[in-house]
Coordinates of C-alpha atoms in Angstrom, one line a residue:
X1 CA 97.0 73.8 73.5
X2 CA 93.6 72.8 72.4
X3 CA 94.3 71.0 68.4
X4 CA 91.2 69.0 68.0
X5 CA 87.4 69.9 67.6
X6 CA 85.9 67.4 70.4
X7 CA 88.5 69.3 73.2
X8 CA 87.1 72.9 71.7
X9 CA 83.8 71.8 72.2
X10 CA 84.4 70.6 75.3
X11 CA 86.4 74.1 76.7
X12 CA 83.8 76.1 77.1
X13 CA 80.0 76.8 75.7
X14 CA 81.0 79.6 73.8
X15 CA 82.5 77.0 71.3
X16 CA 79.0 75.0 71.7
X17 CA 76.9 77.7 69.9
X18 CA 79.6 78.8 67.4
X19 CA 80.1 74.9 66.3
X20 CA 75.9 75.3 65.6
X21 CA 76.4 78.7 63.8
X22 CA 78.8 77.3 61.3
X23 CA 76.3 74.8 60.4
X24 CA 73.5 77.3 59.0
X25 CA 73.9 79.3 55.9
X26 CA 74.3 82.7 56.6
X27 CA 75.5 85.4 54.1
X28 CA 74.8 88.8 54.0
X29 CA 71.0 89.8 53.1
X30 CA 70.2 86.1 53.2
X31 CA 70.0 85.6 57.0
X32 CA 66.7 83.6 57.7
X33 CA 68.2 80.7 58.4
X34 CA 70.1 82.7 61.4
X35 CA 67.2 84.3 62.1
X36 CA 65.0 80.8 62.4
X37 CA 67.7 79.3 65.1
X38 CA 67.8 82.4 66.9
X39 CA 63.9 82.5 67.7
X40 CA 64.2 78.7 68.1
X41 CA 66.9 79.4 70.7
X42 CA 64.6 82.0 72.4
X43 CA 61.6 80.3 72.4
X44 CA 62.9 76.3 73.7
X45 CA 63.8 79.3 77.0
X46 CA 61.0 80.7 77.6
X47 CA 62.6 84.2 76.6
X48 CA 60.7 87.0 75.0
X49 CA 61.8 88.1 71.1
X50 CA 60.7 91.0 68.7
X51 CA 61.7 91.5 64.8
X52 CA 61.6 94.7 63.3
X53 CA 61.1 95.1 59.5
X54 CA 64.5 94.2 58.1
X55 CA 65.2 91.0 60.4
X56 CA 66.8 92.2 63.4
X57 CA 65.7 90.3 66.8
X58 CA 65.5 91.5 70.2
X59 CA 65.6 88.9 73.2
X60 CA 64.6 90.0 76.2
X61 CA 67.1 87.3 79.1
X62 CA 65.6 88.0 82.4
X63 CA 68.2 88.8 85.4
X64 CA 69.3 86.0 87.5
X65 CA 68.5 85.6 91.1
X66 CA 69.2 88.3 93.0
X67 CA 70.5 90.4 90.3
X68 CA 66.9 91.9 89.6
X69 CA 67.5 95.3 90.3
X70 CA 70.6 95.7 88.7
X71 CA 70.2 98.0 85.5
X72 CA 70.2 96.6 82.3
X73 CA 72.5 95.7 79.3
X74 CA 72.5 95.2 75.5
X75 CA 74.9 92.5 74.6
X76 CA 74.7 93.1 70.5
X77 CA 76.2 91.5 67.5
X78 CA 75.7 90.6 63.8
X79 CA 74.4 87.2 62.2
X80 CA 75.2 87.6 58.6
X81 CA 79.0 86.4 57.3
X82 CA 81.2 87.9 54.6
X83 CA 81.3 84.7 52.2
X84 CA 84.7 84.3 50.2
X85 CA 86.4 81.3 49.1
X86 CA 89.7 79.7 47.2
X87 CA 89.2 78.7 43.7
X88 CA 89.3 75.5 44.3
X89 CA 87.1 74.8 47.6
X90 CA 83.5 74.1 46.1
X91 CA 80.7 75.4 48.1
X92 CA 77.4 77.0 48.1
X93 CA 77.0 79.8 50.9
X94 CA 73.6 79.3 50.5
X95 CA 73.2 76.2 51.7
X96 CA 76.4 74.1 52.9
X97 CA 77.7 74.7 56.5
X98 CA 81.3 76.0 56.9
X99 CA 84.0 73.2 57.3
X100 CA 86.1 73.9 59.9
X101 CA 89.0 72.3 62.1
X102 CA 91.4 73.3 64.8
X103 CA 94.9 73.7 64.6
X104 CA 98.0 75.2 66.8
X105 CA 95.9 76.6 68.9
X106 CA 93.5 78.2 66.0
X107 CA 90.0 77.5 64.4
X108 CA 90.1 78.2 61.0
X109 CA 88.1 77.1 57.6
X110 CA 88.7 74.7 54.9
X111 CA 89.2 77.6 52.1
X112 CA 86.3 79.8 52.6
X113 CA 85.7 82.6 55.5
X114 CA 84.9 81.0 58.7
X115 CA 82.4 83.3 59.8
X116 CA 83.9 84.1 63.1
X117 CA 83.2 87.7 62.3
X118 CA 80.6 87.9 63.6
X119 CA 79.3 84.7 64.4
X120 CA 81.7 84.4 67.7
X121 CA 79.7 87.3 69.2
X122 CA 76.8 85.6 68.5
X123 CA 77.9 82.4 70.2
X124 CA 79.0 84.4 72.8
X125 CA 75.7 86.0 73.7
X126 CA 73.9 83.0 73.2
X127 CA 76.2 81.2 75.7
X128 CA 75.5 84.1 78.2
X129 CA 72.0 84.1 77.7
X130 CA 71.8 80.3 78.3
X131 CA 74.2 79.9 81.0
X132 CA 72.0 82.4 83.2
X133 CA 69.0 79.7 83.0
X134 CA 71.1 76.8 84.7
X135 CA 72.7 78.9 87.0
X136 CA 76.1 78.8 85.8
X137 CA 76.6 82.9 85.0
X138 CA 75.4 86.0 86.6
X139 CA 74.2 88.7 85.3
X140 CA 71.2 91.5 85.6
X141 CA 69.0 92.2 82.6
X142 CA 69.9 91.4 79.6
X143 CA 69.0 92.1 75.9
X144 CA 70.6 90.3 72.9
X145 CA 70.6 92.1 70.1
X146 CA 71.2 90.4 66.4
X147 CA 71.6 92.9 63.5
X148 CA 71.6 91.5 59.9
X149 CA 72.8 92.7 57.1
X150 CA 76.1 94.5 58.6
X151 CA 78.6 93.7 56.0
X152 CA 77.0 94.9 52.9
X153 CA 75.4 97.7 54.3
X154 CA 75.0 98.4 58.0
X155 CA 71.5 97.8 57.1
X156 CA 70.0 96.6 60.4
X157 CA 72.0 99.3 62.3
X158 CA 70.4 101.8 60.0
X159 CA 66.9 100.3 60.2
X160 CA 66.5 99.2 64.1
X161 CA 63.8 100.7 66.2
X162 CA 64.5 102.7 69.1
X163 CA 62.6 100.9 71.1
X164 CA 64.9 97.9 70.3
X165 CA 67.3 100.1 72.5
X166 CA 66.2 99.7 75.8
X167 CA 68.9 100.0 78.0
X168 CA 71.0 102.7 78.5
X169 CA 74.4 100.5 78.4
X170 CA 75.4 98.2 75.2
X171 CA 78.3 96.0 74.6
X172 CA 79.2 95.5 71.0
X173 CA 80.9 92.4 70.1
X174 CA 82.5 92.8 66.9
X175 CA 85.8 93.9 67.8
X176 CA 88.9 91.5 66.7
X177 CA 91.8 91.8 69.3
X178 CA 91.3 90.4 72.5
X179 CA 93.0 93.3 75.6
X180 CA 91.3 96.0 73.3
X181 CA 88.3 98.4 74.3
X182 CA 87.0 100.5 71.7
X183 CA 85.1 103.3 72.3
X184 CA 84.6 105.6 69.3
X185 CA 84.7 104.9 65.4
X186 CA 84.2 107.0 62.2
X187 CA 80.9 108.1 60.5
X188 CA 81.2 108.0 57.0
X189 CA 79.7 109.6 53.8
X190 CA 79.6 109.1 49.6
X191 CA 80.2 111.8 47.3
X192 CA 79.9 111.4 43.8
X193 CA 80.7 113.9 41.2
X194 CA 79.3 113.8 37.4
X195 CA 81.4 115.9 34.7
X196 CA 79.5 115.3 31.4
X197 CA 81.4 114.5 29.1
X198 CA 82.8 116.2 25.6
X199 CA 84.5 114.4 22.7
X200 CA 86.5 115.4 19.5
X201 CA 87.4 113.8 16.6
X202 CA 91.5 112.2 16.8
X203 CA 93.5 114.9 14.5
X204 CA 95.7 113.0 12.0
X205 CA 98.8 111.8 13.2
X206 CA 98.4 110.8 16.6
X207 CA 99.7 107.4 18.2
X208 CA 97.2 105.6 20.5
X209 CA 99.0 104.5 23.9
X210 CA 97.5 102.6 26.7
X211 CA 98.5 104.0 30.4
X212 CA 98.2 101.6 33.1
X213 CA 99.4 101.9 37.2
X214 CA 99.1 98.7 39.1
X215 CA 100.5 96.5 41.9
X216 CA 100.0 99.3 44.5
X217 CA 99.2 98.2 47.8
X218 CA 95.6 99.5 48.5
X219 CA 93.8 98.7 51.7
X220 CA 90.6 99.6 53.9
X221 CA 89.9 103.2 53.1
X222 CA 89.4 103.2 57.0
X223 CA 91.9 101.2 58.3
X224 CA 94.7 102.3 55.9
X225 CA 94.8 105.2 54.8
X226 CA 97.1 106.4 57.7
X227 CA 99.8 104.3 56.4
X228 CA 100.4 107.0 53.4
X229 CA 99.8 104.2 50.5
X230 CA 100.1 105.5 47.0
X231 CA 96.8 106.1 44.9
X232 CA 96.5 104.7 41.4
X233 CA 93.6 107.8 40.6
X234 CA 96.0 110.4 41.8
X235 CA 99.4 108.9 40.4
X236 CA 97.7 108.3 36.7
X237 CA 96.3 112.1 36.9
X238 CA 99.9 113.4 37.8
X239 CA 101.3 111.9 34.9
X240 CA 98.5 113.1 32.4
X241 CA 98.8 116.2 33.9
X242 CA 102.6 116.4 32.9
X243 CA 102.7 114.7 29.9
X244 CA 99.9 116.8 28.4
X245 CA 101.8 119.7 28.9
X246 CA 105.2 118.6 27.8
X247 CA 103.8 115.9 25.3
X248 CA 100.4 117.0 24.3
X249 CA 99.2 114.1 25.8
X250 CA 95.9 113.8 24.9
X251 CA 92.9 111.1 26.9
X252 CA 89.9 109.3 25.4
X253 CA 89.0 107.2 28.6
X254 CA 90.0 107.6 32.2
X255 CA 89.7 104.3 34.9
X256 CA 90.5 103.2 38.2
X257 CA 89.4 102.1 41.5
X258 CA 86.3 100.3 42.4
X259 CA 85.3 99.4 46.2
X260 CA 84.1 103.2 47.8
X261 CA 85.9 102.1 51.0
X262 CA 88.9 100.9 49.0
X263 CA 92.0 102.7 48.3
X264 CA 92.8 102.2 44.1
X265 CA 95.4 100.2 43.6
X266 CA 95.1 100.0 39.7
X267 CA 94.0 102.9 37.0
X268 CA 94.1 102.9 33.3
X269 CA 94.0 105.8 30.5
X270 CA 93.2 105.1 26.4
X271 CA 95.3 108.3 25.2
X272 CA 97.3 109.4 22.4
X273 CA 100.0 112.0 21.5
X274 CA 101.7 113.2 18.6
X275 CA 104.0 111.1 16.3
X276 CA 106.6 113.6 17.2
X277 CA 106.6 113.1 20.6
X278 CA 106.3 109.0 20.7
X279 CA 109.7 108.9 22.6
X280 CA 109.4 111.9 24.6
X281 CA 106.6 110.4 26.0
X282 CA 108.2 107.7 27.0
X283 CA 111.2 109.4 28.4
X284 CA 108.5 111.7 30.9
X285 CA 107.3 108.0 31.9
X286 CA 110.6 107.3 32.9
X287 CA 111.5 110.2 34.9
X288 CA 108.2 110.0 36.4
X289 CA 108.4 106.5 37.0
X290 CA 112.0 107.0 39.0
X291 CA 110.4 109.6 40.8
X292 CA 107.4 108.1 42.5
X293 CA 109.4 104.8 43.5
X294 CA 111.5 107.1 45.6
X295 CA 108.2 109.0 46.7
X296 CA 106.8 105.4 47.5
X297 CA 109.7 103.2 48.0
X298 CA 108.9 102.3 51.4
X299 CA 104.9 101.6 51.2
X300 CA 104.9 100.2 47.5
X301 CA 107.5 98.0 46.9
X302 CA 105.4 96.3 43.7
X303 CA 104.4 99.5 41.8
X304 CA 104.5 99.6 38.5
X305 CA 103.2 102.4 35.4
X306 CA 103.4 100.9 31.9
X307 CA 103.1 102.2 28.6
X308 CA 102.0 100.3 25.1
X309 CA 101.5 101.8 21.9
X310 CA 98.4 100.8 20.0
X311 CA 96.3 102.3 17.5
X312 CA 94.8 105.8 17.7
X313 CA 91.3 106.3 19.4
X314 CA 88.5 107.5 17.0
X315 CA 87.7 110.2 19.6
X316 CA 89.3 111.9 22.7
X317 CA 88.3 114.5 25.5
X318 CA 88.0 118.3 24.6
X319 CA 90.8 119.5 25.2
X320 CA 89.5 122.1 28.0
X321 CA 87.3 119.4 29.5
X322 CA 90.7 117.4 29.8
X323 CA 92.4 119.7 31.6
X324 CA 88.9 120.9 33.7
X325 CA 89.2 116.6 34.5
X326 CA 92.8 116.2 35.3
X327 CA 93.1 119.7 37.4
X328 CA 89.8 118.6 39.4
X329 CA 91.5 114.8 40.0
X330 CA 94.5 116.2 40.6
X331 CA 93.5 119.1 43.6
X332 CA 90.7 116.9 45.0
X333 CA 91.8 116.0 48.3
X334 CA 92.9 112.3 49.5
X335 CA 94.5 110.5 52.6
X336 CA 94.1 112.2 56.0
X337 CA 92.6 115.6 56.7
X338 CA 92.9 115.6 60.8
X339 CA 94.5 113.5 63.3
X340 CA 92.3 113.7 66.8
X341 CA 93.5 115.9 69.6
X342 CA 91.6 113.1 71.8
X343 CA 93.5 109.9 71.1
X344 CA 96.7 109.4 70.2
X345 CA 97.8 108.3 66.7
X346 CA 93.7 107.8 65.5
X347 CA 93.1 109.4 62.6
X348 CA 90.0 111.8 63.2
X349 CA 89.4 112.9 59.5
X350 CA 90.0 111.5 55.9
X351 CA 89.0 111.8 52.2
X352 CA 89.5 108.7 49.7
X353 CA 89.6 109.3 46.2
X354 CA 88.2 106.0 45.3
X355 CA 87.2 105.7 41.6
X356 CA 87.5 107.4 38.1
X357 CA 84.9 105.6 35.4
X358 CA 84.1 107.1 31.6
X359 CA 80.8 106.2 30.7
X360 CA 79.3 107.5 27.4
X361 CA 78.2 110.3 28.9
X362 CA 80.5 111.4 31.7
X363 CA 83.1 111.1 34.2
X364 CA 81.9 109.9 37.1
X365 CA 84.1 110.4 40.2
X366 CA 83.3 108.4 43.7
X367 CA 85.0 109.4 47.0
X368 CA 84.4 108.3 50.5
X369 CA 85.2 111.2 54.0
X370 CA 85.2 109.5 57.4
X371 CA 85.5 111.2 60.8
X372 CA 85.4 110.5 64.1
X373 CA 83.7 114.1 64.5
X374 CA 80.4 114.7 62.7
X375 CA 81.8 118.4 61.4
X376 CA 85.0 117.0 60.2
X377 CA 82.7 114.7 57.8
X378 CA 80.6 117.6 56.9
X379 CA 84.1 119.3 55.8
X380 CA 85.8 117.0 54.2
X381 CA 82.5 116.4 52.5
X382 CA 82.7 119.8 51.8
X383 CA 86.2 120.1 50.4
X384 CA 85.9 117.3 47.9
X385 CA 82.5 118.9 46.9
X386 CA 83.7 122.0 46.4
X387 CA 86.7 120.6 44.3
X388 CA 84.6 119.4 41.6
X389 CA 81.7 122.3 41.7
X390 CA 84.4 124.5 41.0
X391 CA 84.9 122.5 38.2
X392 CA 81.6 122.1 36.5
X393 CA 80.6 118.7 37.6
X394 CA 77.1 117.9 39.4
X395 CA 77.7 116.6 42.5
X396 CA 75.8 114.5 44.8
X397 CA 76.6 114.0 48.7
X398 CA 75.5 111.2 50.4
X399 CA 74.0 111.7 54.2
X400 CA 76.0 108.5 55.5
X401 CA 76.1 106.9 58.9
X402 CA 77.1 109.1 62.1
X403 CA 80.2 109.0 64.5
X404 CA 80.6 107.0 67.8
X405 CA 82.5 110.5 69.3
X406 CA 84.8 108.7 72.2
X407 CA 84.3 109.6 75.6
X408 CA 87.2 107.8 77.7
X409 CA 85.5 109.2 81.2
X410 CA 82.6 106.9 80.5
X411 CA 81.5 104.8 83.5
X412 CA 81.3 101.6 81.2
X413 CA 84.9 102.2 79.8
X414 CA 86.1 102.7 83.5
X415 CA 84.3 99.7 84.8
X416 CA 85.9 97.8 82.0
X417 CA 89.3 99.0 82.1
X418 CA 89.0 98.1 86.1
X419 CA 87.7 94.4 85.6
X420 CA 90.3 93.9 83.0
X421 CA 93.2 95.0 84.9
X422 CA 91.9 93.2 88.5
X423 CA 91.3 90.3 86.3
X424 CA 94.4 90.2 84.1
X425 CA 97.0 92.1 86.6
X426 CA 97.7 94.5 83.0
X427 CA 96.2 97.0 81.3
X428 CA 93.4 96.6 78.2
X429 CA 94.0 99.1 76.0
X430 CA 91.4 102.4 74.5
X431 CA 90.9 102.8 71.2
X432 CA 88.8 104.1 68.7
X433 CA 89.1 103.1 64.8
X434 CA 88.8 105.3 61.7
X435 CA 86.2 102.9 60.4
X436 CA 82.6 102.3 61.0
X437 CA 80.6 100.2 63.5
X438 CA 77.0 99.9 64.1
X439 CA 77.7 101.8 67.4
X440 CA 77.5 104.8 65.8
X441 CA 74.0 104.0 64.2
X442 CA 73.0 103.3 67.9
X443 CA 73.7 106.2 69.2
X444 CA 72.3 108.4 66.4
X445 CA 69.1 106.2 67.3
X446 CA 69.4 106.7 71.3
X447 CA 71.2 110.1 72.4
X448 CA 73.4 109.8 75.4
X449 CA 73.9 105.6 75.6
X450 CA 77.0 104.4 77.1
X451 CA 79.0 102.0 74.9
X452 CA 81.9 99.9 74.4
X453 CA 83.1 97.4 71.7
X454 CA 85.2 94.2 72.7
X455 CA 86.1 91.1 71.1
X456 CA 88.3 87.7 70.8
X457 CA 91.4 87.9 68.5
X458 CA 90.3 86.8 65.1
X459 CA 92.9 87.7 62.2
X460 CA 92.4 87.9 58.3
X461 CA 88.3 88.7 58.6
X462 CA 86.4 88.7 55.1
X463 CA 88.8 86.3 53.7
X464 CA 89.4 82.2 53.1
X465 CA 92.1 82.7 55.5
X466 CA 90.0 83.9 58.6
X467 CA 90.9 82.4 62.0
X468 CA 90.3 82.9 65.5
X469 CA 92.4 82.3 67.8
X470 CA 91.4 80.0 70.5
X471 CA 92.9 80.7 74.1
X472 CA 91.6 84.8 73.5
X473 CA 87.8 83.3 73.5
X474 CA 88.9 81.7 76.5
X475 CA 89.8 84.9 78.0
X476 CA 87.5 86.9 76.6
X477 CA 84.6 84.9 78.3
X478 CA 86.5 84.7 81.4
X479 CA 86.5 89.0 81.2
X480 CA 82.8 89.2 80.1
X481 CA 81.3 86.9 82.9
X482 CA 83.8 89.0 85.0
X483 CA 82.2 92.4 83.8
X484 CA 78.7 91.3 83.4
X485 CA 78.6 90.7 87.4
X486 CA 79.7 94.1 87.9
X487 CA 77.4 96.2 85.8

C-alpha cells in the first residue's frame, strides 16, 4: 500500500500531472491559471490547441506509430474545482495550491476539497497524451478536451463549438467509481413560479407563532431523490394546510429550501392564530409531529417541527391567496415521476420541489424536473407548470440542458465492457445516473456520437473530505491504456 507522496509519484505518471494540478489555483469561473499550463503543456509537444470563447481547449495528440489509421477519440474532462474548506484550514483558492498527503492507501487534502473531481481526469489525459510522444502508450488519434466552468454551471459544455467535436467517439472522465461504465444521464430544467402577493391587516386577538421543520436529511436532487427523503416545503405546507382548517391558522411569510438541485431540508412560517385556539394548535402539532416520524422513521431519523409563540405580525396573507398558496405547495408534484423501463432501478423522471421565498411582492416558488428522456422533462415540466397556472401564478420554464438517452448496444460500451472483463476476469458494470453530465450537452451539440463515462474511485466530492483512492487510479490506467489500443 502506497502511504507516502514520493512512492505515489513514483507509481505511475498519472500521479505526475495531478501532483502539478494541485499546485495551480483553479476554482470554478476562475480557470486561467489551468488554462495557461494546459497550452504550456501543448505547446513544450509540439501539439496543436484551439480555445473557444468561454476557455475550453482542444488538443489535437497525433496517433502513434502505426496506429494512423485508426479512427479517432475524444478523451474529455473538466479543469475547474469545487473549492470548500473547514473553518479552521486558512486558504485562498485563488491563489494557494491544495495541500495534500497520502494515507492508507488514499490521497486526500488538508481540510479543503482536493480537487480530484476533476483534476484526476485531467492528469489522466495529460499522462496519455504525453506518454504517446516517448513511446510508452499506444493509441490512434486523440483529442483532449478541457471544459471550464462545469461545477457552477456546465458552462463550457453549453458553450463548446461543434467543431471542437471532431471525433465520432468520446470518453468522459468524470465518473467516481472505478468497475463502473456509464452511459446515459439526466437532462434537467428550472421552473419558477411567481404568485403576487396579498396582505391584510392582523385582526385583534391573534397570537404570533413561528413554524420551523429542520434536521431532515436532504441530498442531491439527482442523486437522492430515489431514496424517498422527507421535504421540508411539503411537510410545513401539510401542516398549514391542517391547522388552518382546524385552527384558523393563519401565515404572514412562507420559507424554505435554497440549492435548485437540493432537496429542502429546513422551512419556516411567521403565522398566527386565534387566542382561542393557542393550545389546539399545539395539540395538531403534536399529532402531526407523531405522524410524520412514523411516515419518515426510517429515512429521517433527526426531524424535527417546532413551535414558539411570539408576538402577532402586523400583516398576514389573504386569506384566499393562503389557501390558493398552500393548495398549489401542497398538489405540486415532488420525488420521482418514472422509473426507466431500460435500466434497472435508475430513476428515468423526477420533480424537486426546491424553495418557497416571500419577498414583498410575491411568493416565488423554484423547482427543478430531470429525465433521462427528453419528453419525460417536457412533462414533468409540464405538470409542475400546470400546478401553479392553475393557481394564478406566472410561471417561467427554463430550456435546461438535454439527456444522454443510454444505448447499451453501443459499440464503445461493448468494447469496454470486453476489455474490462479480459482485463479484469469480472464484470464492469452499466449505468446511467439521474443527474447531469456534460455528455448530454455533447451530444445535443453532435447527433449520433458514441459515448461513455469512466472514472477512478474518488468518495465525498465537493467537500473538505474528498479523497481518491489510490490503487483504482492504478487500475483505471491500466484499463484505459488497455481500451485505448483497441479503439
Amino acid at each position: 500500500m502506497i502511504d507516502n507522496k514520493r512512492d505515489l509519484l513514483a507509481s505511475n505518471p498519472v500521479w505526475a500531472f495531478f501532483d502539478e494540478i494541485t499546485r495551480i489555483p483553479r476554482p470554478s469561473k476562475h480557470e486561467e491559471l489551468i488554462v495557461k499550463y494546459l497550452l504550456d503543456f501543448a505547446a513544450k509537444r509540439g501539439f496543436q490547441t484551439k480555445q473557444d470563447k468561454v476557455g475550453d481547449i482542444l488538443m489535437t495528440v497525433p496517433a502513434t506509430i502505426g496506429n494512423e489509421d485508426k479512427a479517432p477519440v475524444i478523451l474529455q474532462a473538466h479543469v475547474d474545482m469545487v473549492c470548500e474548506k473547514n473553518a479552521d484550514r486558512d486558504i485562498d483558492f485563488l491563489k494557494d495550491p491544495i495541500d495534500y498527503y497520502v494515507k492508507d492507501g488514499w490521497v486526500r487534502a488538508n481540510g479543503t476539497t482536493l480537487g480530484a473531481d476533476d483534476g484526476i481526469g485531467v492528469a489522466l489525459g495529460l499522462a496519455i497524451a504525453d506518454g504517446g510522444l516517448n513511446g510508452t502508450i499506444e493509441h490512434g488519434p486523440l483529442y483532449c478536451l478541457f471544459t471550464v466552468d462545469e461545477e457552477t454551471g456546465l458552462t463550457g459544455a453549453y458553450n463548446v463549438e461543434a467543431d471542437f467535436l471532431p471525433a465520432a467517439r468520446l470518453i468522459n472522465l468524470d465518473s467516481e467509481d472505478e468497475g463502473q461504465i456509464f452511459i446515459g444521464c439526466a437532462g434537467g430544467c428550472t421552473t419558477r413560479a411567481s404568485l403576487p402577493l396579498r396582505m391584510v391587516v392582523t385582526p385583534a386577538g391573534m397570537l404570533g407563532i413561528n413554524l420551523k421543520v429542520s434536521g431532515l436529511v436532504g441530498g442531491h436532487s439527482g442523486g437522492d431523490i430515489h431514496l424517498g427523503r422527507a421535504n421540508a416545503n411539503k411537510l410545513m405546507a401539510r401542516f398549514i394546510r391542517l391547522a388552518q382548517e382546524r385552527c384558523g391558522l393563519r401565515v404572514a411569510e412562507f420559507n424554505g429550501g435554497n440549492l435548485h438541485n437540493a432537496i429542502p431540508r429546513e422551512a419556516s412560517a411567521v403565522c398566527a392564530v386565534p387566542m382561542c385556539h393557542k393550545e389546539d394548535v399545539r395539540v395538531e402539532l403534536n399529532c402531526f409531529i407523531a405522524d410524520i416520524e412514523e411516515e419518515f422513521r426510517n429515512v429521517e431519523p433527526t426531524l424535527a417541527f417546532s413551535l414558539e409563540t411570539a408576538d402577532a405580525p402586523a400583516q398576514l396573507f389573504a386569506d384566499d391567496f393562503q389557501r390558493t398558496l398552500i393548495n398549489a405547495i401542497t398538489a405540486c408534484p415532488h420525488g420521482v415521476i418514472e422509473m426507466s423501463h431500460t435500466i434497472e432501478n435508475l430513476v428515468q423522471t423526477s420533480t424537486n420541489l426546491a424553495s418557497v421565498r416571500t419577498t414583498p411582492a410575491s411568493v416565488d416558488v423554484v423547482t427543478s424536473q430531470r429525465s433521462s428522456m427528453e419528453s419525460g422533462k417536457v412533462l414533468a415540466q409540464s405538470m409542475v407548470a400546470s400546478t401553479f397556472q392553475l393557481a394564478g401564478a406566472s410561471v417561467q420554464e427554463s430550456e435546461g440542458y438535454p439527456s444522454w438517452t443510454p444505448n447499451p448496444d453501443s459499440s464503445l460500451v461493448q468494447l469496454a465492457c470486453q476489455t474490462y472483463r479480459d482485463l479484469f476476469k469480472s464484470e464492469a458494470q452499466v449505468l446511467a445516473i439521474h443527474a447531469g453530465l456534460e455528455c448530454g450537452l455533447f451530444l445535443d451539440k453532435k447527433k449520433g456520437m458514441d459515448m461513455i463515462s469512466i472514472g477512478p474511485t474518488l468518495r465525498a466530492v465537493h467537500s473538505p473530505d474528498e479523497a481518491v483512492d489510490i490503487a483504482s487510479v492504478d487500475k483505471f490506467w491500466v484499463f484505459m491504456l488497455e481500451l485505448l489500443k483497441r479503439l
